[in-house]
Coordinates of C-alpha atoms and ligand atoms in Angstrom, one line a residue:
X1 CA 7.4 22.2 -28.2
X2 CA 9.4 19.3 -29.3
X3 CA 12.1 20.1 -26.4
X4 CA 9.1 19.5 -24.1
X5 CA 8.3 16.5 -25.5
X6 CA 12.0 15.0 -25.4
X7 CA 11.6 16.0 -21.8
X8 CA 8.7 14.2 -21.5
X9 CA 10.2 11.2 -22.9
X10 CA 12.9 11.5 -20.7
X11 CA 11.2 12.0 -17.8
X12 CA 9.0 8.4 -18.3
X13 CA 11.7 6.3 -19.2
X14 CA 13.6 7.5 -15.9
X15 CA 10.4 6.4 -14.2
X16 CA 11.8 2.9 -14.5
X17 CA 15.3 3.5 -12.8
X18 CA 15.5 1.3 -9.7
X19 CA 16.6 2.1 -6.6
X20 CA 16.4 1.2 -3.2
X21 CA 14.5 2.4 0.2
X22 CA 10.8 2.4 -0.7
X23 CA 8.4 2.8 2.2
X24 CA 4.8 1.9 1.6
X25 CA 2.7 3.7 4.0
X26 CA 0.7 1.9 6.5
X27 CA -2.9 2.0 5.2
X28 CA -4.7 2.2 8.5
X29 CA -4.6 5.2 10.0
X30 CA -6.0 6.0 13.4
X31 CA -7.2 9.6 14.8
X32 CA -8.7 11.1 18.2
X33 CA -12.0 9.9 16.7
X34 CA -11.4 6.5 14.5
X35 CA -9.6 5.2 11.5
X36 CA -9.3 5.0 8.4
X37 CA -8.2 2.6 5.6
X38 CA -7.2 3.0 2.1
X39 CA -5.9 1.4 -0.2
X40 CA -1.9 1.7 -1.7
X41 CA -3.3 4.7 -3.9
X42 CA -4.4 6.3 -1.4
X43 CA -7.7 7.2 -3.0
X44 CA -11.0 5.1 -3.2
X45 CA -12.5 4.3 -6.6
X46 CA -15.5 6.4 -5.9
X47 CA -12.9 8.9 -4.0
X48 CA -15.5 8.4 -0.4
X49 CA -12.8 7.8 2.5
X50 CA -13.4 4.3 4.2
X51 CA -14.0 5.2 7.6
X52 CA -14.0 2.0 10.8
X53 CA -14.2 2.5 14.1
X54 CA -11.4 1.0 15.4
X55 CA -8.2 -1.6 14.5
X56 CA -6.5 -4.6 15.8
X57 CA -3.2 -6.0 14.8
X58 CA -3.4 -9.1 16.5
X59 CA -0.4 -11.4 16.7
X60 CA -1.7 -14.7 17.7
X61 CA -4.9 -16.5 16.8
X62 CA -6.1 -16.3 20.7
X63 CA -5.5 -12.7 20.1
X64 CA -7.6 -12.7 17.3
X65 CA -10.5 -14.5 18.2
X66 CA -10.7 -12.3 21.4
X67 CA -11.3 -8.9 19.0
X68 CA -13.3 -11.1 16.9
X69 CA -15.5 -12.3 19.9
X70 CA -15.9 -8.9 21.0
X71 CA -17.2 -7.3 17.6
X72 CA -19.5 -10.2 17.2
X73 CA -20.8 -9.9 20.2
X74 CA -21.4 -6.3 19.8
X75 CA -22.8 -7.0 16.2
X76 CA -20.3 -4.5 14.8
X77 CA -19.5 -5.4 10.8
X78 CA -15.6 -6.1 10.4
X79 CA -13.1 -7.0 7.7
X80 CA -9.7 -7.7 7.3
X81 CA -7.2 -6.1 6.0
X82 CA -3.5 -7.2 4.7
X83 CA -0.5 -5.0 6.1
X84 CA -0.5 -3.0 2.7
X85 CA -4.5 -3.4 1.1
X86 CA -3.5 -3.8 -2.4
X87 CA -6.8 -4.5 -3.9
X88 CA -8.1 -1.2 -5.2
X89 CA -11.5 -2.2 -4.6
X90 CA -13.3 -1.2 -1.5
X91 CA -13.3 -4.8 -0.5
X92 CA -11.6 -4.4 3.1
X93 CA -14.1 -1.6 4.2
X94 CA -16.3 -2.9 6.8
X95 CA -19.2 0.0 5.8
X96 CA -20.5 2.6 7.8
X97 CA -18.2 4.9 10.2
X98 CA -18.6 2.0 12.9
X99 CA -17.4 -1.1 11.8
X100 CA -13.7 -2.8 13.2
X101 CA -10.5 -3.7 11.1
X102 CA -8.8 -6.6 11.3
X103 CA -4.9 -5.9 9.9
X104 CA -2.5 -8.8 9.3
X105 CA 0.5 -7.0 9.5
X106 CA 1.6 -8.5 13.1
X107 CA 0.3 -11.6 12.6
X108 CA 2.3 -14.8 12.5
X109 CA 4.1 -15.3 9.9
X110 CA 4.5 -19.3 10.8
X111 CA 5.1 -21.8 7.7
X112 CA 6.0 -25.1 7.5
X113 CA 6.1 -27.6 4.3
X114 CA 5.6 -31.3 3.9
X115 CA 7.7 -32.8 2.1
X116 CA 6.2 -36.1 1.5
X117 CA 3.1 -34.4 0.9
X118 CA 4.4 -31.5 -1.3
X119 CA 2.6 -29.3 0.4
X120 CA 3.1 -25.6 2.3
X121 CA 0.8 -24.3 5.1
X122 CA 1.5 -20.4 6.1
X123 CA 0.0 -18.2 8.3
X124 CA -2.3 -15.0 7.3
X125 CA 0.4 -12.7 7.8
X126 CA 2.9 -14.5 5.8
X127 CA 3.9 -12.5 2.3
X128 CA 4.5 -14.1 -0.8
X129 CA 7.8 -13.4 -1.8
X130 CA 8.5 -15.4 1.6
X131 CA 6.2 -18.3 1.1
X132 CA 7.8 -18.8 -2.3
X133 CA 11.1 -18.5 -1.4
X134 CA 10.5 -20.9 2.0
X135 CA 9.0 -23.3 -0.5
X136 CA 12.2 -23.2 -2.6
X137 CA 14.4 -24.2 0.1
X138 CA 13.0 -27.4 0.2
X139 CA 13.3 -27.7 -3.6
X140 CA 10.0 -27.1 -4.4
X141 CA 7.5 -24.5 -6.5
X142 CA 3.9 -22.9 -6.7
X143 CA 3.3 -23.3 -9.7
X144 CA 1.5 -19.8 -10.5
X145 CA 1.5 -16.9 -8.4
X146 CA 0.8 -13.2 -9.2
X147 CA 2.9 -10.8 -11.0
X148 CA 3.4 -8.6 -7.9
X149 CA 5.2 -10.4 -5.0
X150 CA 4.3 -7.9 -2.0
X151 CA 0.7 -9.3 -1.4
X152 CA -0.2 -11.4 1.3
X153 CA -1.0 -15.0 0.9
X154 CA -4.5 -14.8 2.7
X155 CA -5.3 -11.4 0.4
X156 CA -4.3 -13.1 -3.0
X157 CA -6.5 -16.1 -2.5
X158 CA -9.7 -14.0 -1.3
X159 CA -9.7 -11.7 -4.3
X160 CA -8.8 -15.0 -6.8
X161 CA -5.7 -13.3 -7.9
X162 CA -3.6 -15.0 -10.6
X163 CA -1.0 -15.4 -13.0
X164 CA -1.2 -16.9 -16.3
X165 CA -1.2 -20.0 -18.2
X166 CA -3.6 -22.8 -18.4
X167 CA -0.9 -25.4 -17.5
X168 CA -1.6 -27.8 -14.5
X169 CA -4.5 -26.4 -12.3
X170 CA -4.6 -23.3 -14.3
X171 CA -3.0 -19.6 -13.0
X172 CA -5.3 -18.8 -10.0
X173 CA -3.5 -19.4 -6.4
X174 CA -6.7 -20.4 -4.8
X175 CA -6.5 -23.3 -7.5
X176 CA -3.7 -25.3 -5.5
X177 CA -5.9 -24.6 -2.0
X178 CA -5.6 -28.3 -0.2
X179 CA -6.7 -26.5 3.2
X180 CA -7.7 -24.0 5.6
X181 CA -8.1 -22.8 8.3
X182 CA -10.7 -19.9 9.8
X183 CA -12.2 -18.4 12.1
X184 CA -15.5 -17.2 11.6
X185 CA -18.8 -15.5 13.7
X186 CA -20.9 -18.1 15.9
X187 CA -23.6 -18.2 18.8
X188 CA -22.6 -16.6 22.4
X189 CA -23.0 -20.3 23.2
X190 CA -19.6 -21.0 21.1
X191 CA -18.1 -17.9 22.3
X192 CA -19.3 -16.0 19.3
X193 CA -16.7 -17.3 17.4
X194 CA -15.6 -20.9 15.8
X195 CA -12.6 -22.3 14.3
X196 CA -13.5 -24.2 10.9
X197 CA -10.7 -26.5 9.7
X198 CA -11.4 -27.1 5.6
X199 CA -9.6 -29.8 3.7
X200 CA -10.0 -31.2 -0.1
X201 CA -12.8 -33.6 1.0
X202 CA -15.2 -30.7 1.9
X203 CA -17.3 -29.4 -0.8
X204 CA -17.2 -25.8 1.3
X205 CA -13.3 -25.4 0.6
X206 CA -14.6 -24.4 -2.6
X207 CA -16.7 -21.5 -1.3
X208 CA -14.0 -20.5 0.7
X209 CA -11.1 -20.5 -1.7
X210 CA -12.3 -17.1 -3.0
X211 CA -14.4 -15.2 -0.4
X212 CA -13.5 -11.6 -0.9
X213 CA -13.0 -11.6 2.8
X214 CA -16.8 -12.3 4.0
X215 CA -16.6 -15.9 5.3
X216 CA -14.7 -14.8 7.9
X217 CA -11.3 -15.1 8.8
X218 CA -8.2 -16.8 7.2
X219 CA -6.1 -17.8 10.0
X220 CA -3.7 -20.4 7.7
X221 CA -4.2 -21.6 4.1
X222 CA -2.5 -25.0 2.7
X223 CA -0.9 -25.0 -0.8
X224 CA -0.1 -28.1 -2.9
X225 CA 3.3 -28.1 -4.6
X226 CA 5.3 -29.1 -7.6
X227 CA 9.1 -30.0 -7.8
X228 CA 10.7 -27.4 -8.5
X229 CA 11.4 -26.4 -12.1
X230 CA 13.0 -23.5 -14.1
X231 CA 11.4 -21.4 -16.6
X232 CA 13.1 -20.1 -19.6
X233 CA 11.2 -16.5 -21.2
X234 CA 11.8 -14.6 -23.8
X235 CA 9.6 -11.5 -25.0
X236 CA 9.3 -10.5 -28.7
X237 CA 7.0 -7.6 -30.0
X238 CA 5.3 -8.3 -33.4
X239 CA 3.1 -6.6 -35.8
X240 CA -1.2 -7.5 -34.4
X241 CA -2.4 -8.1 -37.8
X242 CA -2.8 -11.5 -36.7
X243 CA -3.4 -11.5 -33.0
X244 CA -6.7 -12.7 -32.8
X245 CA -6.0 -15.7 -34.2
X246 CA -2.5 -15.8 -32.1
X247 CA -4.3 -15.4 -28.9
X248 CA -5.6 -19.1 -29.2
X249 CA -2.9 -21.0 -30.1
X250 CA -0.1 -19.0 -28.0
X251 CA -2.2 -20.1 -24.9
X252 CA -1.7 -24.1 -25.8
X253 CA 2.1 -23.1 -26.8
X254 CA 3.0 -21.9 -23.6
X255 CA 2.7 -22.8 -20.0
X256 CA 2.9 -19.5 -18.6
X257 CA 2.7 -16.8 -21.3
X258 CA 0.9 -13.9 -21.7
X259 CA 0.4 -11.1 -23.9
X260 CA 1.0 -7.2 -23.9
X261 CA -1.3 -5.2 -26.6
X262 CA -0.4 -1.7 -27.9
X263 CA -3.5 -1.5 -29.7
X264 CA -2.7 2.0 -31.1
X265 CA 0.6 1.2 -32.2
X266 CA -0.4 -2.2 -33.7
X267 CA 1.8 -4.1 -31.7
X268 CA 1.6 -6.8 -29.0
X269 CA 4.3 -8.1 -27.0
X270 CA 4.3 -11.7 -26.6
X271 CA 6.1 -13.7 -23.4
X272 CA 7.0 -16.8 -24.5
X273 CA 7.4 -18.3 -20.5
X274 CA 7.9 -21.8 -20.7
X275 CA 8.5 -25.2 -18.0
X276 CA 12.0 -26.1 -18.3
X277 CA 14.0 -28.7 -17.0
X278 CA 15.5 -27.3 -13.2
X279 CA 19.0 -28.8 -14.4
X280 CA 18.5 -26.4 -18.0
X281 CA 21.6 -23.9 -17.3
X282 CA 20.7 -20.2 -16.4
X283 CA 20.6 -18.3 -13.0
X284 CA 18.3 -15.8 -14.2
X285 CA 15.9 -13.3 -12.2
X286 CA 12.9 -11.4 -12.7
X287 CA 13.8 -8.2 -11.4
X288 CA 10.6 -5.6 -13.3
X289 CA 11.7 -2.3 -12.8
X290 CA 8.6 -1.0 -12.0
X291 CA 8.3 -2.7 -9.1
X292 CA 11.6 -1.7 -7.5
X293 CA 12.3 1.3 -5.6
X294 CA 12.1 4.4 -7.8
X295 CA 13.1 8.0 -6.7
X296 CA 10.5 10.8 -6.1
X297 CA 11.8 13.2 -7.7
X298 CA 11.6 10.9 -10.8
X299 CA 8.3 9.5 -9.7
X300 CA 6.7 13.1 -10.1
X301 CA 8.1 14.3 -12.8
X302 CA 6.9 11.1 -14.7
X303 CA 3.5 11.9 -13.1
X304 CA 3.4 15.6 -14.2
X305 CA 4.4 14.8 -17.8
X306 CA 1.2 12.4 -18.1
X307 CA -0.7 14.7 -16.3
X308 CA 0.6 17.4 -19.4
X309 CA -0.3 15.1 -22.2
X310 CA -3.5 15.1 -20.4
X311 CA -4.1 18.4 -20.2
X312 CA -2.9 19.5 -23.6
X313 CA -4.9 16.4 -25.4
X314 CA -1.4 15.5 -26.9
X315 CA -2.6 11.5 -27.6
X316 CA 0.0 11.4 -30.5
X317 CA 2.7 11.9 -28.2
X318 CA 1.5 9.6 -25.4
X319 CA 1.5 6.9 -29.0
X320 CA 5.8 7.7 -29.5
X321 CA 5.9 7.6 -25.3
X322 CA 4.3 4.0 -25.9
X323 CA 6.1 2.5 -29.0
X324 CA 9.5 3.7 -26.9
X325 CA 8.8 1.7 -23.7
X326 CA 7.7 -1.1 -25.9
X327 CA 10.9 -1.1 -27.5
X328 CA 12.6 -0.4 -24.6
X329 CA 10.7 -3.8 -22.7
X330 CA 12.6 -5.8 -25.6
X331 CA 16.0 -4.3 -26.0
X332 CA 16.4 -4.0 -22.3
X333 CA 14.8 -7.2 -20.8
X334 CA 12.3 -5.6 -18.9
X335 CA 13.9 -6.7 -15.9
X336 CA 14.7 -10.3 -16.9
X337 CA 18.2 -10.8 -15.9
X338 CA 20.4 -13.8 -17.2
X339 CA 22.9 -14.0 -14.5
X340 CA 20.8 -12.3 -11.5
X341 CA 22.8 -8.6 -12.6
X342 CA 22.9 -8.3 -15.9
X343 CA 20.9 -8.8 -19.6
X344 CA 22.4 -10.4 -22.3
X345 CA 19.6 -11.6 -24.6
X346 CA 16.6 -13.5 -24.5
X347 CA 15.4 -16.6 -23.5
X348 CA 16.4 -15.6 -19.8
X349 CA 16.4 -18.9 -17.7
X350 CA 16.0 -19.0 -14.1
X351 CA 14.2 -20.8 -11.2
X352 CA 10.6 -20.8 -11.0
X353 CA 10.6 -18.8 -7.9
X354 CA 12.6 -16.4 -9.0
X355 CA 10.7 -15.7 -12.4
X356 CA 7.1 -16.2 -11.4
X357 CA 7.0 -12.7 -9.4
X358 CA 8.3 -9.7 -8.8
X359 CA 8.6 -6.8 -6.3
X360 CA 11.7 -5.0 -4.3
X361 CA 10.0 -1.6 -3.3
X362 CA 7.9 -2.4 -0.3
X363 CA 10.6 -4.6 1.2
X364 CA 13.1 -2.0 2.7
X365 CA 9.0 -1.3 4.7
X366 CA 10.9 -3.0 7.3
X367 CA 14.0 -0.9 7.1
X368 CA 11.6 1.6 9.1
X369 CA 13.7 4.3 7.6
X370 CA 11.0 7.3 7.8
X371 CA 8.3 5.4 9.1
X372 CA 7.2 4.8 12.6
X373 CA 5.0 1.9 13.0
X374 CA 2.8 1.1 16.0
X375 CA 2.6 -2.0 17.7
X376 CA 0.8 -4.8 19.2
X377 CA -3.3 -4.4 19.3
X378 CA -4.6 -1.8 19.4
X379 CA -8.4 -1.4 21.1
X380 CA -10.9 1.1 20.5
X381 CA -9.8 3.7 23.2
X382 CA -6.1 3.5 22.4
X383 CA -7.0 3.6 18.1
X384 CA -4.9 6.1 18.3
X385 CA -4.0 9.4 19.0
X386 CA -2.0 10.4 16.1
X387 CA -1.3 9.6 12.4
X388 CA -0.1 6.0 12.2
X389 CA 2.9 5.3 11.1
X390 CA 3.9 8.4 9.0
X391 CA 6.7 10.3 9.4
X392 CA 8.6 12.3 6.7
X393 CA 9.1 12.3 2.8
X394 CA 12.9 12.9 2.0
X395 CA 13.2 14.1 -1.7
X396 CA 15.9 11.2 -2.0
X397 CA 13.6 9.0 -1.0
X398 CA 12.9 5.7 -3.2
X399 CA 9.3 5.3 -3.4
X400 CA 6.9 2.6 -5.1
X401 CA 5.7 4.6 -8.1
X402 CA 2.2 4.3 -6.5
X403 CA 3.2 5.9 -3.1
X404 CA 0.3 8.1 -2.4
X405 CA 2.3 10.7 0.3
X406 CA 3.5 12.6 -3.7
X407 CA 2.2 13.2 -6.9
X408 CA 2.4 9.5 -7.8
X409 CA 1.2 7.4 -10.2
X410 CA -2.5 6.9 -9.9
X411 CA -4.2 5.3 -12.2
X412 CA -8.1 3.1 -13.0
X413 CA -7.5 -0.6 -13.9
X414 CA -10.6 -2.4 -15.4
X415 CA -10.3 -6.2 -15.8
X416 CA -12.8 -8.6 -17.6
X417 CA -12.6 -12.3 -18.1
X418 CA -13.5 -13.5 -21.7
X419 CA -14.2 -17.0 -22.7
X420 CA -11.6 -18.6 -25.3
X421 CA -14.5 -18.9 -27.6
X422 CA -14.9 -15.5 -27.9
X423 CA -11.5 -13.5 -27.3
X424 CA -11.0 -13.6 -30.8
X425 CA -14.4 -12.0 -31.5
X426 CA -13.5 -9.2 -28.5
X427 CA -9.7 -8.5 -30.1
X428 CA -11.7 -8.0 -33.7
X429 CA -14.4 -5.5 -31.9
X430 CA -11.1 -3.7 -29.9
X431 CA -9.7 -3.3 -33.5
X432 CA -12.6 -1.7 -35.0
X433 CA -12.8 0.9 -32.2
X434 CA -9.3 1.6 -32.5
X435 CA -9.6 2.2 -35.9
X436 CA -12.2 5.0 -35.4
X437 CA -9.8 7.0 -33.8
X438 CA -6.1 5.5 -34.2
X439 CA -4.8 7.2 -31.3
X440 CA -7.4 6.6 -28.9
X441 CA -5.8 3.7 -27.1
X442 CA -2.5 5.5 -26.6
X443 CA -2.8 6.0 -22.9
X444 CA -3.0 2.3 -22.4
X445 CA 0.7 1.7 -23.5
X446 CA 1.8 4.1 -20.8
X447 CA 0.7 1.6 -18.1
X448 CA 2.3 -1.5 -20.4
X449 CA -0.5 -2.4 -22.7
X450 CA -3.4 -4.4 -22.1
X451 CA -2.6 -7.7 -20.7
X452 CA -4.3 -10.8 -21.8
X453 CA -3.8 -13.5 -19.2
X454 CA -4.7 -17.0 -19.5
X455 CA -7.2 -18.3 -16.6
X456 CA -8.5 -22.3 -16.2
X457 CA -12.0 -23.4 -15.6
X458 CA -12.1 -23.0 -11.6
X459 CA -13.2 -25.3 -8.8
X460 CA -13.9 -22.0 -6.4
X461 CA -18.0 -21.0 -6.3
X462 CA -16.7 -17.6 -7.4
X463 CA -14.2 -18.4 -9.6
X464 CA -14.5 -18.3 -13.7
X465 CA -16.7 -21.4 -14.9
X466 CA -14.5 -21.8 -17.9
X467 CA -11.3 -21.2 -19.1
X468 CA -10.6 -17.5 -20.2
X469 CA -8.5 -14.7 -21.3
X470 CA -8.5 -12.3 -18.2
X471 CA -8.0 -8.8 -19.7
X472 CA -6.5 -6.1 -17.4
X473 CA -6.6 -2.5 -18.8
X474 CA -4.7 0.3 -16.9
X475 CA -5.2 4.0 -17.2
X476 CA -4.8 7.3 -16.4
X477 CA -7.0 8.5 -13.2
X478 CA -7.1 11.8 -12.7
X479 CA -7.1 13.1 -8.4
X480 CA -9.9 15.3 -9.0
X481 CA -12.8 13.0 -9.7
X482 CA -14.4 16.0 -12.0
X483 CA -11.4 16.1 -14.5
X484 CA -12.3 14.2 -18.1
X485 CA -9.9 12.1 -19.4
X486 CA -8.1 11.9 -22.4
X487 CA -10.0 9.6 -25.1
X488 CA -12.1 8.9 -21.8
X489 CA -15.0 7.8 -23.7
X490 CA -13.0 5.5 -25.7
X491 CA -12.0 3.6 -22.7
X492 CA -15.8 3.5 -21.8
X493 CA -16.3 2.1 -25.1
X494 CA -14.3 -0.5 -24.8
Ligands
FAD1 C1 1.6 -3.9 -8.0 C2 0.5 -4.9 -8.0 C3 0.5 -6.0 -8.9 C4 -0.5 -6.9 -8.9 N1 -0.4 -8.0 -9.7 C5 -1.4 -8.9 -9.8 C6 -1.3 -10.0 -10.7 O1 -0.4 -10.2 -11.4 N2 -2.4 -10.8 -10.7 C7 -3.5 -10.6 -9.9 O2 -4.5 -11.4 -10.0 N3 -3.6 -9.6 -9.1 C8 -2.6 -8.7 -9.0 N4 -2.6 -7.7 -8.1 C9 -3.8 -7.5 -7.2 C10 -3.5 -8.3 -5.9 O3 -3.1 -9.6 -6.1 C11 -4.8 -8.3 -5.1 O4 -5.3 -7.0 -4.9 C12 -4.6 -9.0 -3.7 O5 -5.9 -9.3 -3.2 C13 -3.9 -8.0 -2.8 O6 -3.6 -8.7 -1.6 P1 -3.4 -8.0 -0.2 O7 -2.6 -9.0 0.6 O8 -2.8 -6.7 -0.4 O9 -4.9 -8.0 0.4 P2 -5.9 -6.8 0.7 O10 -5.9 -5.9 -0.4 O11 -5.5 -6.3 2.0 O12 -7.2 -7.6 0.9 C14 -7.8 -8.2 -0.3 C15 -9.1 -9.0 0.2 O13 -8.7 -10.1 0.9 C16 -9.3 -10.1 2.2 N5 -8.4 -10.7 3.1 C17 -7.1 -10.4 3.3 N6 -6.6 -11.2 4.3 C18 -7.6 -12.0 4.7 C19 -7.8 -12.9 5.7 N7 -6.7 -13.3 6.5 N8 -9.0 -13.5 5.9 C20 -10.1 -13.1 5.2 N9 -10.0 -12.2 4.2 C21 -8.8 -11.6 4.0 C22 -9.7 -8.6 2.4 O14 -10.7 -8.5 3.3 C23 -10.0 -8.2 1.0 O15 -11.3 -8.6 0.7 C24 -1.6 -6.7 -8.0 C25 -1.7 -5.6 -7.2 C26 -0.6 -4.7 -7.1 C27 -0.7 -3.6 -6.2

């Protein structure tokens, strides 16, 4: 038994070798008979396929209001989907079998920054890793951006998606909106559709800034920006004995921390992520290995050890699986490097840019290297004859660990936002059920903890009315939507 587990071990901490060649699958597929979207799992929450008539990738606005007109015009729902749909939720399914999807993923990828203004406008196709980067050039930074860097500048605004810290305007991107642009449904008299142009002065930026995609279109979105600045971080694991009352203070010590808890192993990891001067020395990156390319073979073993632990009810050794990685985050950097290759030690100083986010295995996407991606727009008799885009798996192949053509990685993640004024009161209740049954919470630690992320008071009509802790909790999920899971109804409890 105890050589299995060594395996096991084994087997989860190769999951975070890097590599590179990842090839996220398209997530529109067409048949004979429509399409399909999904999201980068693969698998719907409520495992129903999201079925939709037809798909467009249009390149140009013109090209977009056309299939825009058209659905109007034909009343036919639509919705729009980024060139890789990383919002789990079912958010980009237009409902019923009927309905037409709007991709991004040919769509101008135009930017241009003011410099006087400190400001960037980009295009709905444009990615964030590029917008960030184009920013940089001209010396400048946003402030706060996700953790993940493959997302799409028009998805990460509509869902609210942030960092952390309550610094400046606070983590959310939508936060540093100073414009838009969109196009949304209108009378036959106005073509069916209209352009609406948004800036600061109008009070319906605010609706827009978070619209989970059903104000219509995003054609270009305006950021303001900062000068640029570094950030120096440094992660440190201590004993939660005191972490309720940490989780207060920590959030007005630092502009951009957050915090990882191991509830079961009475632990939290704390980044300290601070604003430092851009002439501070340090050339360091943020290079999270679980983001880069990571090879199948290693991706499935990792996947049918959890699946094991699972199986056999074995929480005590998913507990050692996640006091290793913990230490392992520490000890190794957790892809903080000093120089850009290496890690030396802690506090890892780098440009903004290059901290903020992080991502590596959709990029080599546009290597095409077993992928076959269709072109131009498509319309409903041409949605297509075969399966978009997919060609073949080769067992060398660097995946993301989420790549739904093999036994990935597929897992729930539940998020809630809490007010400051009661996190404490929340971390006190988490304790209690952890304390029920010590191992309960184990599983969390094999997807890096709960993260508590700090979140300002928003402007946005759907954004958080105050300022928060958000609280991301990732699990096990199970392919067959009959299988229990382990300590299942602890994670309900929670
Ligand atoms: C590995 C990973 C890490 C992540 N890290 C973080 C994180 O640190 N913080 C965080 O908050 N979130 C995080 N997320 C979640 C992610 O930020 C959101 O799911 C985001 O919305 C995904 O953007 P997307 O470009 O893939 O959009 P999609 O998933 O394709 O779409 C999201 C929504 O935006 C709408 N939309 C997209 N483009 C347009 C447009 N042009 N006009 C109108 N509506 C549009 C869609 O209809 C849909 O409602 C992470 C996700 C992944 C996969």
């Amino acid at each position: 038994m105890s050589s299995r587990i060594w395996l096991l071990q084994f087997c989860l901490l190769q999951f975070y070798v890097s590599l590179l060649h990842a090839i996220p699958p398209p997530p529109v597929q067409c048949y004979g008979n429509g399409c399909t979207v999904d999201n980068y799992q693969g698998l719907w929450m409520d495992h129903i396929p999201c079925k939709a008539a037809n798909v467009v990738y249009p390149t140009t606005e013109e090209e977009l209001v056309k299939a825009m007109a058209e659905a109007v015009k034909c009343k036919q729902k639509m919705k729009v989907v980024s060139k890789w749909s990383h919002t789990l939720s079912k958010f980009v399914c237009p409902g019923g079998d009927d309905g037409l999807l709007i991709s991004t993923r040919d769509y101008s990828t135009a930017m241009s920054v003011n410099q006087s203004a400190m400001t960037i406008t980009a295009n709905a196709g444009v990615q964030l890793r590029t917008l960030i980067d184009y920013a940089a050039d001209f010396g400048l930074a946003l402030p706060y951006t996700t953790y993940w860097d493959g997302v799409s500048v028009t998805g990460v605004v509509s869902t609210g998606a942030h960092g952390s810290g309550l610094w400046n305007k606070g983590s959310a991107l939508h936060e540093y909106i100073t414009a838009m642009r969109l196009a949304v449904p209108s009378t036959e008299e106005e073509g069916y559709v209209r352009i609406v142009s948004l800036t600061d002065v109008d009070e319906d930026l605010d609706a827009a800034r978070v619209s989970l995609g059903v104000l219509g279109v995003i054609l270009q979105v305006t950021f303001a920006l900062h000068p640029m600045f570094k950030r120096s971080v440094s992660l440190e694991a201590r004993a939660d004995n005191l972490l309720e009352e940490d989780v207060l203070s920590f959030a007005q010590a630092h502009d951009f921390g957050d915090i990882t808890w191991y509830p079961s192993i009475r632990k939290a990891l704390y980044r300290l992520d601070d604003l430092v001067s851009v002439d501070s020395p340090g050339d360091g990156i943020n290079k999270y290995q679980g983001f880069q390319g990571i090879p199948v073979a290693q991706i499935e073993q990792a996947r049918r050890g959890e699946e094991f632990l699972e199986k056999t009810r074995n929480a005590a050794t998913a507990c050692k699986i996640s006091e290793m990685l913990l230490n392992k985050r520490v000890s190794d950097g957790n892809g903080f490097l000093n120089d850009g290759s290496s890690f030396t030690g802690f506090p890892v100083v780098g440009f903004n840019h290059l901290m903020q986010a992080s991502g590596g295995c959709q990029d080599s996407y546009s290597t095409k290297q077993h992928i076959l991606t269709p072109t131009g727009v498509q319309s409903q008799s041409s949605c297509a004859s075969q399966k978009d885009g997919i060609d073949e798996v080769l067992p060398d192949s660097a995946f993301c660990y989420w790549d739904p053509r093999i036994n990935s990685s597929i897992f729930y993640q539940t998020a809630i936002a809490v007010s400051l004024s009661n996190i404490s009161e929340l971390i006190l209740d988490i304790k209690k059920i952890r304390d029920i049954d010590p191992n309960g919470l184990c599983g969390l630690g094999l997807y890096g903890g709960i993260m508590l992320r700090y979140m300002k008071k928003s402007r946005a009509f759907l954004g958080i009315n105050e300022d928060v802790v958000d609280i991301d909790f990732t699990y096990f999920r199970s392919r067959d939507a009959n299988s229990p899971r382990l300590n299942g109804d602890v994670m309900e409890r929670n």
